[in-house]
Amino acid sequence: MPVDLTPPAPSTEPLPRTGPPRPSAWIAMYHSVGDPTDDPYRVTVSPDRLAAQLRWLRRQGLRGVSMRHLMDACARGEEHGLVGLTFDDGYRDFVDLALPLLRHHDCTATLFVLPGRLDGDNAWDPLGPRKPLLGADGIRHAAASGVEVASHGLTHVDLTTADEETLRREVSGSRAALTGLTGTEVGGFCYPYGHVDERVITAVRNAGYRYACAIAPGPLAGPYALPRVHIGQNDSASRLRLKLWTNRLRHRALDRSAVTG
């Protein structure tokens, strides 16, 4: 029974930065949808919990959209009422469990995938169960369903510790692979583990991406290091409401200044 959450181009120019943004749209970070019982990294939400969270958003007059949609709306000054929904890693359960719920609640999302691990699993996680990742057909299915497919790198490595060749391959190589796989230009990137620095931001910008998502990038925040709010199994209505407001107060919200730099 679902839980009811009814509320009582390459450049040498300086990297774009933003001042403290006004409270505006925020970006939710999800990973896997399934059984959260064995979940040492707290990256899994159950289908019932995701359904309840989406239902809560809709009851607040909010709609979950892809990052591409959100960035376009911000550029037009029309981001009011929108929440960016992102799913990291490209787990197979996104198509099986998350996508039907998104459709039911008239939401879309951005799916950050790993083209170097097609039909693989979360081998980068030493603890917890092996979670299967989408293959080429699953990624194409998600894209055909209106989901924005974007890059999480090739193989999920910490780019801040990568050598130059690995960094190029993970950033530029993954974009080329996904463009060939989906037949559409890939505009978004997501930093594995949320780790980012100036060198990595420059590589992402020069690879031709339009934006990149981080977690809590601090002073690096901008269109190539967008902050997000982690959403987990324990996030009920009251916790979602608290996260929404506290992250706005911490300036972890997206507005048009984050799009234009």
mmCIF file of C-alpha atoms in Angstrom:
data_model
loop_
_atom_site.group_PDB
_atom_site.id
_atom_site.type_symbol
_atom_site.label_atom_id
_atom_site.label_comp_id
_atom_site.label_asym_id
_atom_site.label_seq_id
_atom_site.Cartn_x
_atom_site.Cartn_y
_atom_site.Cartn_z
ATOM 1 C CA MET A 1 0.000 0.000 0.000
ATOM 2 C CA PRO A 2 1.586 3.324 -1.006
ATOM 3 C CA VAL A 3 2.651 5.542 1.856
ATOM 4 C CA ASP A 4 0.418 8.629 2.064
ATOM 5 C CA LEU A 5 2.516 11.787 2.246
ATOM 6 C CA THR A 6 -0.326 14.256 2.332
ATOM 7 C CA PRO A 7 1.137 17.327 4.090
ATOM 8 C CA PRO A 8 -0.809 18.429 7.444
ATOM 9 C CA ALA A 9 32.194 25.350 -26.658
ATOM 10 C CA PRO A 10 35.971 25.082 -25.770
ATOM 11 C CA SER A 11 37.093 28.253 -24.097
ATOM 12 C CA THR A 12 39.907 29.774 -22.076
ATOM 13 C CA GLU A 13 37.622 32.354 -20.506
ATOM 14 C CA PRO A 14 37.167 32.272 -16.719
ATOM 15 C CA LEU A 15 34.643 29.709 -15.534
ATOM 16 C CA PRO A 16 31.159 31.210 -15.046
ATOM 17 C CA ARG A 17 30.116 31.798 -11.461
ATOM 18 C CA THR A 18 26.985 32.948 -9.781
ATOM 19 C CA GLY A 19 26.261 35.034 -6.744
ATOM 20 C CA PRO A 20 23.835 33.694 -4.136
ATOM 21 C CA PRO A 21 20.776 32.724 -6.177
ATOM 22 C CA ARG A 22 17.313 33.748 -5.156
ATOM 23 C CA PRO A 23 15.075 30.910 -3.901
ATOM 24 C CA SER A 24 13.828 29.173 -7.020
ATOM 25 C CA ALA A 25 13.724 25.724 -8.607
ATOM 26 C CA TRP A 26 15.643 22.949 -6.891
ATOM 27 C CA ILE A 27 17.093 19.689 -8.192
ATOM 28 C CA ALA A 28 16.363 16.305 -6.611
ATOM 29 C CA MET A 29 18.964 13.535 -6.770
ATOM 30 C CA TYR A 30 17.802 9.914 -6.923
ATOM 31 C CA HIS A 31 19.647 6.725 -7.751
ATOM 32 C CA SER A 32 17.982 3.297 -7.593
ATOM 33 C CA VAL A 33 14.311 2.353 -7.174
ATOM 34 C CA GLY A 34 13.710 -1.026 -5.563
ATOM 35 C CA ASP A 35 14.043 -2.880 -2.280
ATOM 36 C CA PRO A 36 15.859 -0.565 0.174
ATOM 37 C CA THR A 37 16.401 -3.241 2.833
ATOM 38 C CA ASP A 38 20.094 -3.842 2.065
ATOM 39 C CA ASP A 39 21.233 -0.334 1.185
ATOM 40 C CA PRO A 40 24.454 0.724 2.955
ATOM 41 C CA TYR A 41 24.859 3.849 0.801
ATOM 42 C CA ARG A 42 21.223 4.976 1.149
ATOM 43 C CA VAL A 43 20.766 5.247 -2.626
ATOM 44 C CA THR A 44 17.576 3.201 -2.970
ATOM 45 C CA VAL A 45 13.957 4.248 -2.602
ATOM 46 C CA SER A 46 11.071 1.808 -2.811
ATOM 47 C CA PRO A 47 8.495 2.223 -5.593
ATOM 48 C CA ASP A 48 5.860 3.064 -2.967
ATOM 49 C CA ARG A 49 8.057 5.766 -1.461
ATOM 50 C CA LEU A 50 8.878 7.268 -4.854
ATOM 51 C CA ALA A 51 5.173 7.294 -5.735
ATOM 52 C CA ALA A 52 4.385 9.066 -2.472
ATOM 53 C CA GLN A 53 7.153 11.624 -3.001
ATOM 54 C CA LEU A 54 5.950 12.393 -6.524
ATOM 55 C CA ARG A 55 2.392 12.648 -5.253
ATOM 56 C CA TRP A 56 3.561 15.099 -2.568
ATOM 57 C CA LEU A 57 5.308 17.264 -5.169
ATOM 58 C CA ARG A 58 2.191 17.416 -7.301
ATOM 59 C CA ARG A 59 0.060 18.362 -4.287
ATOM 60 C CA GLN A 60 2.408 21.286 -3.662
ATOM 61 C CA GLY A 61 1.793 22.518 -7.193
ATOM 62 C CA LEU A 62 5.230 21.299 -8.330
ATOM 63 C CA ARG A 63 6.103 19.190 -11.364
ATOM 64 C CA GLY A 64 9.229 17.120 -11.800
ATOM 65 C CA VAL A 65 11.030 17.704 -15.100
ATOM 66 C CA SER A 66 14.302 16.881 -16.798
ATOM 67 C CA MET A 67 17.305 19.136 -16.409
ATOM 68 C CA ARG A 68 17.063 20.089 -20.075
ATOM 69 C CA HIS A 69 13.480 21.244 -19.502
ATOM 70 C CA LEU A 70 14.429 23.051 -16.294
ATOM 71 C CA MET A 71 17.405 24.852 -17.834
ATOM 72 C CA ASP A 72 15.285 26.025 -20.767
ATOM 73 C CA ALA A 73 12.571 27.227 -18.392
ATOM 74 C CA CYS A 74 15.098 29.109 -16.259
ATOM 75 C CA ALA A 75 16.509 30.821 -19.324
ATOM 76 C CA ARG A 76 13.000 32.106 -20.087
ATOM 77 C CA GLY A 77 12.262 33.033 -16.475
ATOM 78 C CA GLU A 78 9.551 30.354 -16.319
ATOM 79 C CA GLU A 79 11.009 27.959 -13.728
ATOM 80 C CA HIS A 80 8.305 28.600 -11.094
ATOM 81 C CA GLY A 81 6.626 25.360 -10.064
ATOM 82 C CA LEU A 82 9.309 23.100 -11.544
ATOM 83 C CA VAL A 83 11.651 20.649 -9.816
ATOM 84 C CA GLY A 84 14.529 18.962 -11.607
ATOM 85 C CA LEU A 85 14.444 15.166 -11.180
ATOM 86 C CA THR A 86 17.742 13.351 -11.727
ATOM 87 C CA PHE A 87 18.568 9.638 -11.442
ATOM 88 C CA ASP A 88 22.250 8.706 -11.241
ATOM 89 C CA ASP A 89 24.049 5.583 -12.507
ATOM 90 C CA GLY A 90 21.437 4.282 -14.977
ATOM 91 C CA TYR A 91 20.109 1.332 -12.999
ATOM 92 C CA ARG A 92 17.862 -1.093 -14.852
ATOM 93 C CA ASP A 93 15.158 -0.499 -12.264
ATOM 94 C CA PHE A 94 14.686 3.021 -13.648
ATOM 95 C CA VAL A 95 12.899 1.666 -16.713
ATOM 96 C CA ASP A 96 11.125 -1.121 -14.832
ATOM 97 C CA LEU A 97 9.943 0.818 -11.769
ATOM 98 C CA ALA A 98 10.632 4.556 -11.896
ATOM 99 C CA LEU A 99 9.516 5.352 -15.434
ATOM 100 C CA PRO A 100 5.915 4.114 -14.997
ATOM 101 C CA LEU A 101 5.564 6.214 -11.833
ATOM 102 C CA LEU A 102 6.956 9.302 -13.549
ATOM 103 C CA ARG A 103 4.451 8.865 -16.362
ATOM 104 C CA HIS A 104 1.581 8.372 -13.916
ATOM 105 C CA HIS A 105 2.388 11.660 -12.187
ATOM 106 C CA ASP A 106 3.042 13.520 -15.470
ATOM 107 C CA CYS A 107 6.723 14.011 -14.658
ATOM 108 C CA THR A 108 9.897 13.621 -16.641
ATOM 109 C CA ALA A 109 13.512 13.234 -15.502
ATOM 110 C CA THR A 110 17.164 13.167 -16.474
ATOM 111 C CA LEU A 111 18.915 9.804 -16.367
ATOM 112 C CA PHE A 112 22.698 9.919 -15.961
ATOM 113 C CA VAL A 113 24.144 6.712 -17.449
ATOM 114 C CA LEU A 114 27.501 4.989 -17.886
ATOM 115 C CA PRO A 115 28.041 3.908 -21.523
ATOM 116 C CA GLY A 116 31.230 2.100 -20.517
ATOM 117 C CA ARG A 117 29.254 -0.277 -18.272
ATOM 118 C CA LEU A 118 26.311 -1.259 -20.473
ATOM 119 C CA ASP A 119 24.490 -4.270 -18.981
ATOM 120 C CA GLY A 120 27.003 -4.203 -16.123
ATOM 121 C CA ASP A 121 26.452 -3.507 -12.444
ATOM 122 C CA ASN A 122 27.512 -1.123 -9.656
ATOM 123 C CA ALA A 123 30.996 -2.622 -9.349
ATOM 124 C CA TRP A 124 32.276 0.659 -7.852
ATOM 125 C CA ASP A 125 30.295 0.000 -4.643
ATOM 126 C CA PRO A 126 32.266 -2.424 -2.426
ATOM 127 C CA LEU A 127 29.302 -2.971 -0.103
ATOM 128 C CA GLY A 128 25.710 -3.984 -0.682
ATOM 129 C CA PRO A 129 23.984 -5.957 -3.447
ATOM 130 C CA ARG A 130 24.968 -5.895 -7.110
ATOM 131 C CA LYS A 131 22.463 -3.722 -8.973
ATOM 132 C CA PRO A 132 22.175 -4.295 -12.738
ATOM 133 C CA LEU A 133 22.628 -1.332 -15.064
ATOM 134 C CA LEU A 134 20.765 -0.563 -18.250
ATOM 135 C CA GLY A 135 22.059 -1.762 -21.577
ATOM 136 C CA ALA A 136 21.783 -0.031 -24.938
ATOM 137 C CA ASP A 137 18.164 -1.078 -25.508
ATOM 138 C CA GLY A 138 17.083 0.133 -22.064
ATOM 139 C CA ILE A 139 18.775 3.510 -22.547
ATOM 140 C CA ARG A 140 17.132 3.931 -25.947
ATOM 141 C CA HIS A 141 13.776 2.997 -24.417
ATOM 142 C CA ALA A 142 14.187 5.653 -21.735
ATOM 143 C CA ALA A 143 15.110 8.269 -24.344
ATOM 144 C CA ALA A 144 12.144 7.318 -26.543
ATOM 145 C CA SER A 145 9.894 7.738 -23.476
ATOM 146 C CA GLY A 146 10.842 11.394 -23.111
ATOM 147 C CA VAL A 147 13.601 10.986 -20.545
ATOM 148 C CA GLU A 148 16.723 13.104 -21.019
ATOM 149 C CA VAL A 149 19.695 10.733 -21.243
ATOM 150 C CA ALA A 150 22.906 12.367 -20.039
ATOM 151 C CA SER A 151 26.422 11.274 -19.074
ATOM 152 C CA HIS A 152 27.757 10.080 -15.727
ATOM 153 C CA GLY A 153 31.145 9.400 -17.287
ATOM 154 C CA LEU A 154 32.120 6.114 -18.880
ATOM 155 C CA THR A 155 32.808 3.899 -15.877
ATOM 156 C CA HIS A 156 32.101 5.861 -12.656
ATOM 157 C CA VAL A 157 35.544 6.992 -11.521
ATOM 158 C CA ASP A 158 36.550 9.950 -9.357
ATOM 159 C CA LEU A 159 37.527 12.471 -12.008
ATOM 160 C CA THR A 160 39.391 14.706 -9.577
ATOM 161 C CA THR A 161 42.053 11.992 -9.219
ATOM 162 C CA ALA A 162 42.076 10.900 -12.891
ATOM 163 C CA ASP A 163 45.020 11.530 -15.208
ATOM 164 C CA GLU A 164 44.465 13.667 -18.305
ATOM 165 C CA GLU A 165 43.837 10.764 -20.686
ATOM 166 C CA THR A 166 41.342 9.139 -18.341
ATOM 167 C CA LEU A 167 39.606 12.462 -17.779
ATOM 168 C CA ARG A 168 39.293 13.034 -21.532
ATOM 169 C CA ARG A 169 37.968 9.538 -22.109
ATOM 170 C CA GLU A 170 35.458 9.688 -19.263
ATOM 171 C CA VAL A 171 34.145 13.133 -20.226
ATOM 172 C CA SER A 172 34.443 13.492 -24.007
ATOM 173 C CA GLY A 173 34.373 9.774 -24.746
ATOM 174 C CA SER A 174 31.161 9.208 -22.827
ATOM 175 C CA ARG A 175 29.432 12.083 -24.631
ATOM 176 C CA ALA A 176 30.412 10.688 -28.035
ATOM 177 C CA ALA A 177 29.304 7.182 -27.048
ATOM 178 C CA LEU A 178 25.904 8.353 -25.790
ATOM 179 C CA THR A 179 25.319 10.587 -28.795
ATOM 180 C CA GLY A 180 25.923 7.596 -31.040
ATOM 181 C CA LEU A 181 23.738 5.377 -28.871
ATOM 182 C CA THR A 182 20.723 7.674 -28.655
ATOM 183 C CA GLY A 183 21.058 9.587 -31.922
ATOM 184 C CA THR A 184 20.662 12.897 -30.097
ATOM 185 C CA GLU A 185 23.123 15.444 -28.757
ATOM 186 C CA VAL A 186 24.004 14.903 -25.100
ATOM 187 C CA GLY A 187 23.939 18.160 -23.149
ATOM 188 C CA GLY A 188 24.278 17.103 -19.509
ATOM 189 C CA PHE A 189 26.977 15.616 -17.298
ATOM 190 C CA CYS A 190 26.981 14.397 -13.697
ATOM 191 C CA TYR A 191 30.167 14.049 -11.623
ATOM 192 C CA PRO A 192 30.660 10.549 -10.151
ATOM 193 C CA TYR A 193 30.516 10.673 -6.347
ATOM 194 C CA GLY A 194 29.788 14.406 -6.710
ATOM 195 C CA HIS A 195 33.542 15.097 -6.730
ATOM 196 C CA VAL A 196 34.522 18.125 -8.777
ATOM 197 C CA ASP A 197 37.285 20.705 -9.085
ATOM 198 C CA GLU A 198 38.323 23.463 -11.502
ATOM 199 C CA ARG A 199 40.217 21.098 -13.814
ATOM 200 C CA VAL A 200 37.260 18.738 -14.159
ATOM 201 C CA ILE A 201 34.788 21.587 -14.723
ATOM 202 C CA THR A 202 37.005 22.914 -17.513
ATOM 203 C CA ALA A 203 37.126 19.472 -19.159
ATOM 204 C CA VAL A 204 33.335 19.158 -19.027
ATOM 205 C CA ARG A 205 32.755 22.636 -20.433
ATOM 206 C CA ASN A 206 35.303 22.132 -23.224
ATOM 207 C CA ALA A 207 33.740 18.778 -24.151
ATOM 208 C CA GLY A 208 30.623 20.641 -25.259
ATOM 209 C CA TYR A 209 28.221 19.917 -22.416
ATOM 210 C CA ARG A 210 25.609 22.533 -21.615
ATOM 211 C CA TYR A 211 25.511 21.907 -17.852
ATOM 212 C CA ALA A 212 26.776 19.544 -15.173
ATOM 213 C CA CYS A 213 25.315 18.363 -11.875
ATOM 214 C CA ALA A 214 27.251 17.993 -8.633
ATOM 215 C CA ILE A 215 25.958 17.600 -5.070
ATOM 216 C CA ALA A 216 27.187 20.428 -2.847
ATOM 217 C CA PRO A 217 29.905 22.206 -4.873
ATOM 218 C CA GLY A 218 30.217 25.240 -2.588
ATOM 219 C CA PRO A 219 32.123 28.127 -4.238
ATOM 220 C CA LEU A 220 32.360 26.166 -7.517
ATOM 221 C CA ALA A 221 28.576 26.358 -7.960
ATOM 222 C CA GLY A 222 27.463 27.468 -11.403
ATOM 223 C CA PRO A 223 26.106 25.996 -14.641
ATOM 224 C CA TYR A 224 28.866 23.366 -14.615
ATOM 225 C CA ALA A 225 28.493 22.496 -10.933
ATOM 226 C CA LEU A 226 24.786 22.611 -10.117
ATOM 227 C CA PRO A 227 23.885 21.677 -6.528
ATOM 228 C CA ARG A 228 21.301 18.967 -5.865
ATOM 229 C CA VAL A 229 19.267 17.649 -2.953
ATOM 230 C CA HIS A 230 19.637 13.958 -2.087
ATOM 231 C CA ILE A 231 16.271 12.188 -1.767
ATOM 232 C CA GLY A 232 16.121 8.849 0.054
ATOM 233 C CA GLN A 233 13.812 6.247 1.506
ATOM 234 C CA ASN A 234 13.344 8.143 4.773
ATOM 235 C CA ASP A 235 12.149 11.345 3.115
ATOM 236 C CA SER A 236 8.521 11.695 4.144
ATOM 237 C CA ALA A 237 6.369 14.784 3.588
ATOM 238 C CA SER A 238 7.800 16.682 6.545
ATOM 239 C CA ARG A 239 11.396 15.846 5.573
ATOM 240 C CA LEU A 240 10.800 16.849 1.960
ATOM 241 C CA ARG A 241 9.353 20.156 3.068
ATOM 242 C CA LEU A 242 12.337 20.741 5.361
ATOM 243 C CA LYS A 243 14.839 19.807 2.661
ATOM 244 C CA LEU A 244 13.178 22.108 0.162
ATOM 245 C CA TRP A 245 13.446 25.144 2.421
ATOM 246 C CA THR A 246 16.824 24.461 4.027
ATOM 247 C CA ASN A 247 18.470 23.883 0.677
ATOM 248 C CA ARG A 248 16.975 27.094 -0.650
ATOM 249 C CA LEU A 249 18.385 28.896 2.360
ATOM 250 C CA ARG A 250 21.770 27.326 1.633
ATOM 251 C CA HIS A 251 21.484 28.638 -1.950
ATOM 252 C CA ARG A 252 21.217 25.140 -3.414
ATOM 253 C CA ALA A 253 18.546 26.206 -5.880
ATOM 254 C CA LEU A 254 18.658 26.859 -9.585
ATOM 255 C CA ASP A 255 17.568 30.115 -11.171
ATOM 256 C CA ARG A 256 18.278 31.959 -14.389
ATOM 257 C CA SER A 257 21.609 33.315 -13.059
ATOM 258 C CA ALA A 258 22.853 29.723 -12.778
ATOM 259 C CA VAL A 259 22.032 29.218 -16.462
ATOM 260 C CA THR A 260 23.652 32.367 -17.799
ATOM 261 C CA GLY A 261 26.607 32.495 -15.402
#
